[in-house]
Short mmCIF file of C-alpha atoms in Angstrom, two decimals:
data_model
loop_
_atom_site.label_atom_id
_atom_site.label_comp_id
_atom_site.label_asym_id
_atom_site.label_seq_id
_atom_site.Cartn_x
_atom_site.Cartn_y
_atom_site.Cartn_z
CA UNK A 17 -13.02 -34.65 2.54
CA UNK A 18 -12.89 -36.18 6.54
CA UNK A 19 -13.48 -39.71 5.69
CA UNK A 20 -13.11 -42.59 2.99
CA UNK A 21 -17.02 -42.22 2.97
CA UNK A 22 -17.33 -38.77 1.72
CA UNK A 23 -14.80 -39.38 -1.45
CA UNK A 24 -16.98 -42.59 -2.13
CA UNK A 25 -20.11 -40.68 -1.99
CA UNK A 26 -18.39 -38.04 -4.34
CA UNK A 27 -17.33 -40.12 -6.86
CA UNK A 28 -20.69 -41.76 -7.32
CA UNK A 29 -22.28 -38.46 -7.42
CA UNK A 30 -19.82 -37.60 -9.59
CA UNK A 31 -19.76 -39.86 -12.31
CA UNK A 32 -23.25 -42.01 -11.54
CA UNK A 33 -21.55 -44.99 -9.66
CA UNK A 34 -19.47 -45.71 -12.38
CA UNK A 35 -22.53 -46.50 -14.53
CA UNK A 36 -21.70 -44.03 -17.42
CA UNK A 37 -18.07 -45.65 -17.81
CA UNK A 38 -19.61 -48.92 -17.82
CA UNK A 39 -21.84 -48.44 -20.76
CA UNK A 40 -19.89 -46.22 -22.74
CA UNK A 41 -16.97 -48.64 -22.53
CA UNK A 42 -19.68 -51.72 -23.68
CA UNK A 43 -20.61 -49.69 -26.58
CA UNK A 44 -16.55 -49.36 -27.69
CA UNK A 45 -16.38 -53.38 -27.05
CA UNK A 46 -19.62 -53.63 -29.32
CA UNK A 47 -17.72 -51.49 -32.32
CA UNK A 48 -14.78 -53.79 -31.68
CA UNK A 49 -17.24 -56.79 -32.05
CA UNK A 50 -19.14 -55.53 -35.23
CA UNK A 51 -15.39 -54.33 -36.66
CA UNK A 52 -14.10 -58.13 -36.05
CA UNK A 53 -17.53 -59.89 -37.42
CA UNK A 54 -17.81 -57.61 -40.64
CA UNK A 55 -14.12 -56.52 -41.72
CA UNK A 56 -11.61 -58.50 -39.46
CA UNK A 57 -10.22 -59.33 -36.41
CA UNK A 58 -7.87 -56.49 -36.51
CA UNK A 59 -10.07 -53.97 -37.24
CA UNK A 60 -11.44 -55.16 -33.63
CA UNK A 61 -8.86 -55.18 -32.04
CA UNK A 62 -7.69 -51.51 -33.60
CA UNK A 63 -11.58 -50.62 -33.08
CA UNK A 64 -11.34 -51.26 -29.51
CA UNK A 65 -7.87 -49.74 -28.85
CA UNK A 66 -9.22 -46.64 -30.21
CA UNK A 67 -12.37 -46.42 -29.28
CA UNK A 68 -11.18 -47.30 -25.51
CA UNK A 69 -8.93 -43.56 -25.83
CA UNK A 70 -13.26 -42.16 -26.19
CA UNK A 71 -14.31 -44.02 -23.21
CA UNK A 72 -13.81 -41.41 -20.18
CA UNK A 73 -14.77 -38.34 -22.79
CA UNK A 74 -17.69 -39.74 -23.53
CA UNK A 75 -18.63 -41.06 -20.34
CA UNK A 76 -18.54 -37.53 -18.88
CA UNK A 77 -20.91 -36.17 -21.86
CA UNK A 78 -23.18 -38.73 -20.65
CA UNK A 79 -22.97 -37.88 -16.88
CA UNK A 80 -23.74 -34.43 -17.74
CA UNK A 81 -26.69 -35.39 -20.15
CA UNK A 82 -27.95 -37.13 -17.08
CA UNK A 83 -27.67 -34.38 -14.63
CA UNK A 84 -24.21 -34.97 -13.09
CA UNK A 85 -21.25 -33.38 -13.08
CA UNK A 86 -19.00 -35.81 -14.76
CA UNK A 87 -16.35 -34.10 -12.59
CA UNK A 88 -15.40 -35.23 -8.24
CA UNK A 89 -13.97 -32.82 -6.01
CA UNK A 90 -10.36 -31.69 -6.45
CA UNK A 91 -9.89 -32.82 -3.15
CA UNK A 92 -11.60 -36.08 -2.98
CA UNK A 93 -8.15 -38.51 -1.69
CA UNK A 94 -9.47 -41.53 -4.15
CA UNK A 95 -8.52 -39.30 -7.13
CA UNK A 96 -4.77 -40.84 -7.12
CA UNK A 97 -6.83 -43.97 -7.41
CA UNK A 98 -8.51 -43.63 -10.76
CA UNK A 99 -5.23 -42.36 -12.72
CA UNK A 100 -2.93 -44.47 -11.08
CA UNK A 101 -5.49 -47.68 -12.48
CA UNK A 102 -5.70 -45.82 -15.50
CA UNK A 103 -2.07 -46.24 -16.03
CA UNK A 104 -2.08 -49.53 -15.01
CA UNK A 105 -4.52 -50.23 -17.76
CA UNK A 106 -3.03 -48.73 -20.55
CA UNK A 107 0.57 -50.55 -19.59
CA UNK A 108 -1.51 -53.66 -19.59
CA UNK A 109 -2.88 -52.92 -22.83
CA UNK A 110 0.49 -53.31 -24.47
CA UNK A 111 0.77 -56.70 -22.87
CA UNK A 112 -2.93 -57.86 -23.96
CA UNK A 113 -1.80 -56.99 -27.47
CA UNK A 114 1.73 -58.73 -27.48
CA UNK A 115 -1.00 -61.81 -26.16
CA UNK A 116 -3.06 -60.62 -29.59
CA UNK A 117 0.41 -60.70 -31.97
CA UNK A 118 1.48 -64.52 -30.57
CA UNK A 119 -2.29 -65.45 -31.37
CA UNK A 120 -5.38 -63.14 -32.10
CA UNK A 121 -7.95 -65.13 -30.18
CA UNK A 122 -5.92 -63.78 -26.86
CA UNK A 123 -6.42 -60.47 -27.59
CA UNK A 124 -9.93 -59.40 -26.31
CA UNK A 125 -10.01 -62.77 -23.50
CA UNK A 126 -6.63 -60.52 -22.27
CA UNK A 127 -8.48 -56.83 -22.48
CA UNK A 128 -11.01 -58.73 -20.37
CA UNK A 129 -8.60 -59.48 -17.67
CA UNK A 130 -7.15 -56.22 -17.91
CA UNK A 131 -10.29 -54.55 -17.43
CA UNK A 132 -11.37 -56.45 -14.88
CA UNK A 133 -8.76 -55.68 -12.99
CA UNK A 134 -9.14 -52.22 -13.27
CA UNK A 135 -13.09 -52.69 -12.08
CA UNK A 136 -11.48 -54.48 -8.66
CA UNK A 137 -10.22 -51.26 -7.75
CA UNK A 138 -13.74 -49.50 -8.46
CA UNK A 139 -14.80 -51.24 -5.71
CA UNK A 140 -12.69 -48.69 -3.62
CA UNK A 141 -13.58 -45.68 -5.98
CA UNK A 142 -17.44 -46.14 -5.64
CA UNK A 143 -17.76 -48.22 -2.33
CA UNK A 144 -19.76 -50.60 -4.64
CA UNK A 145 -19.28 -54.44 -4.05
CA UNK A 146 -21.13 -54.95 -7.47
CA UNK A 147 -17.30 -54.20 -8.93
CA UNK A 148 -15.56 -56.90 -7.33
CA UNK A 149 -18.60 -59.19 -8.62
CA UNK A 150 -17.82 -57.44 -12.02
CA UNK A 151 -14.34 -57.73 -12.14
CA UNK A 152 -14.68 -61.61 -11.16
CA UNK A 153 -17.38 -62.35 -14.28
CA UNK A 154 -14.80 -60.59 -16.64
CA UNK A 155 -11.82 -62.48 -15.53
CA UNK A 156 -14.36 -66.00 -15.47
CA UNK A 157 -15.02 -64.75 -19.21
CA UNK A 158 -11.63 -64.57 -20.23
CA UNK A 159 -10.38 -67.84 -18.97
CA UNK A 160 -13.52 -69.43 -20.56
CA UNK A 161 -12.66 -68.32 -24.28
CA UNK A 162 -9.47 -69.11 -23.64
CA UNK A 163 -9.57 -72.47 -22.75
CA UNK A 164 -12.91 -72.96 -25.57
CA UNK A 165 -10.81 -71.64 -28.01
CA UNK A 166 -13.24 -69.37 -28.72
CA UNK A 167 -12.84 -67.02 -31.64
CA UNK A 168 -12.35 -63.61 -31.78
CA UNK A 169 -15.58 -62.01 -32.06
CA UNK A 170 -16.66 -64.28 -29.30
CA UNK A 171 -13.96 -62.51 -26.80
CA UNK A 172 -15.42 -59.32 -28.43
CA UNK A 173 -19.54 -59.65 -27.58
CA UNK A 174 -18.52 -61.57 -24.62
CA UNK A 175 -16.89 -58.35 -23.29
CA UNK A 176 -19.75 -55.88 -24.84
CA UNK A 177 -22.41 -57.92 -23.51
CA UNK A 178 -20.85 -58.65 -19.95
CA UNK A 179 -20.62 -54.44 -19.85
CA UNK A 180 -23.89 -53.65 -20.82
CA UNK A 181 -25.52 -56.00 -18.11
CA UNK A 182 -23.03 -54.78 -15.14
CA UNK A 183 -23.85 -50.72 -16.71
CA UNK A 184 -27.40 -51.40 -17.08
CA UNK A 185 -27.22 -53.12 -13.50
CA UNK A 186 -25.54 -49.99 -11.88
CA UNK A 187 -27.71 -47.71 -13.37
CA UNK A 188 -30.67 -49.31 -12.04
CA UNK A 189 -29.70 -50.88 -8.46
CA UNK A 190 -27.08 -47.92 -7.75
CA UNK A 191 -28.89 -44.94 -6.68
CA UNK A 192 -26.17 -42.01 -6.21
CA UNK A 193 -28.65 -39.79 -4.62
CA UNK A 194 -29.54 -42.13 -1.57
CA UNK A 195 -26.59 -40.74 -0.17
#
């Protein structure tokens, strides 16, 4: 890869802008919603945790039911990027449920931050500014049910439904083939 461009335009090739990630990580934040409304708000919270470990699996099943690889270059220089976020993530996961232990209403309102986060640096994977708008609604959503003290399932559709409207979004207004 010569240029910052060409690893962008991979990785959207690659995985569909993102979109496929986006949606398949709404549909883990739905379970967790569902799991909290009809059992409890642990079995969100443990719904989400787990389901989250499907996320980038299943995302690349549904990049390759779509026609796309699922899979960027080995040599594409954003790839240190996307695991060194992913770690990021998953340490910030411990902290979003040590929010969850002192009271459960924190827990999704801190996944949302955490996440959001994570979809900042997208903005640099994909070369979309849609992520940075993303990441801001997220982080907007998570200081909202925080200071509503809203309950948990709240934190839990808020985060499904803000993910389905960004994936849905991408998948419509992102066109990885325009490149």
């Amino acid at each position: 890869m010569k240029s910052i461009d060409e690893a962008q335009r991979d990785m959207r090739n690659a995985y569909y802008s993102g979109a496929t990630g986006v949606v398949t990580s709404a549909t883990a934040w739905l379970a967790a919603a569902l799991a909290a409304a009809f059992v409890s708000s642990y079995a969100g919270v443990l719904t989400l945790i787990f389901g989250g470990m499907l996320i980038f699996p299943a995302s690349v099943v549904l990049c390759k039911v779509i026609g796309r690889s699922g899979k960027h270059s080995k040599h594409n220089p954003l790839s240190p990027l996307a695991i060194e976020s992913t770690i990021w993530m998953l340490l910030s996961i411990v902290v979003a449920i040590g929010a969850g232990l002192y009271k459960i209403e924190w827990f999704f309102p801190a996944m949302l931050l955490v996440i959001g986060g994570r979809y900042f640096t997208f903005s640099t994977l994909y070369g979309l500014r849609i992520y940075w708008a993303f990441g801001a609604t997220l982080v907007i959503a998570a200081i909202l049910l925080v200071l509503f003290e809203a309950p948990v399932i709240s934190g839990a559709f808020a985060g499904a439904l803000l993910e389905y409207a960004y994936g849905i979004a991408i998948f419509v207004l992102v066109r990885p083939n325009a490149d």
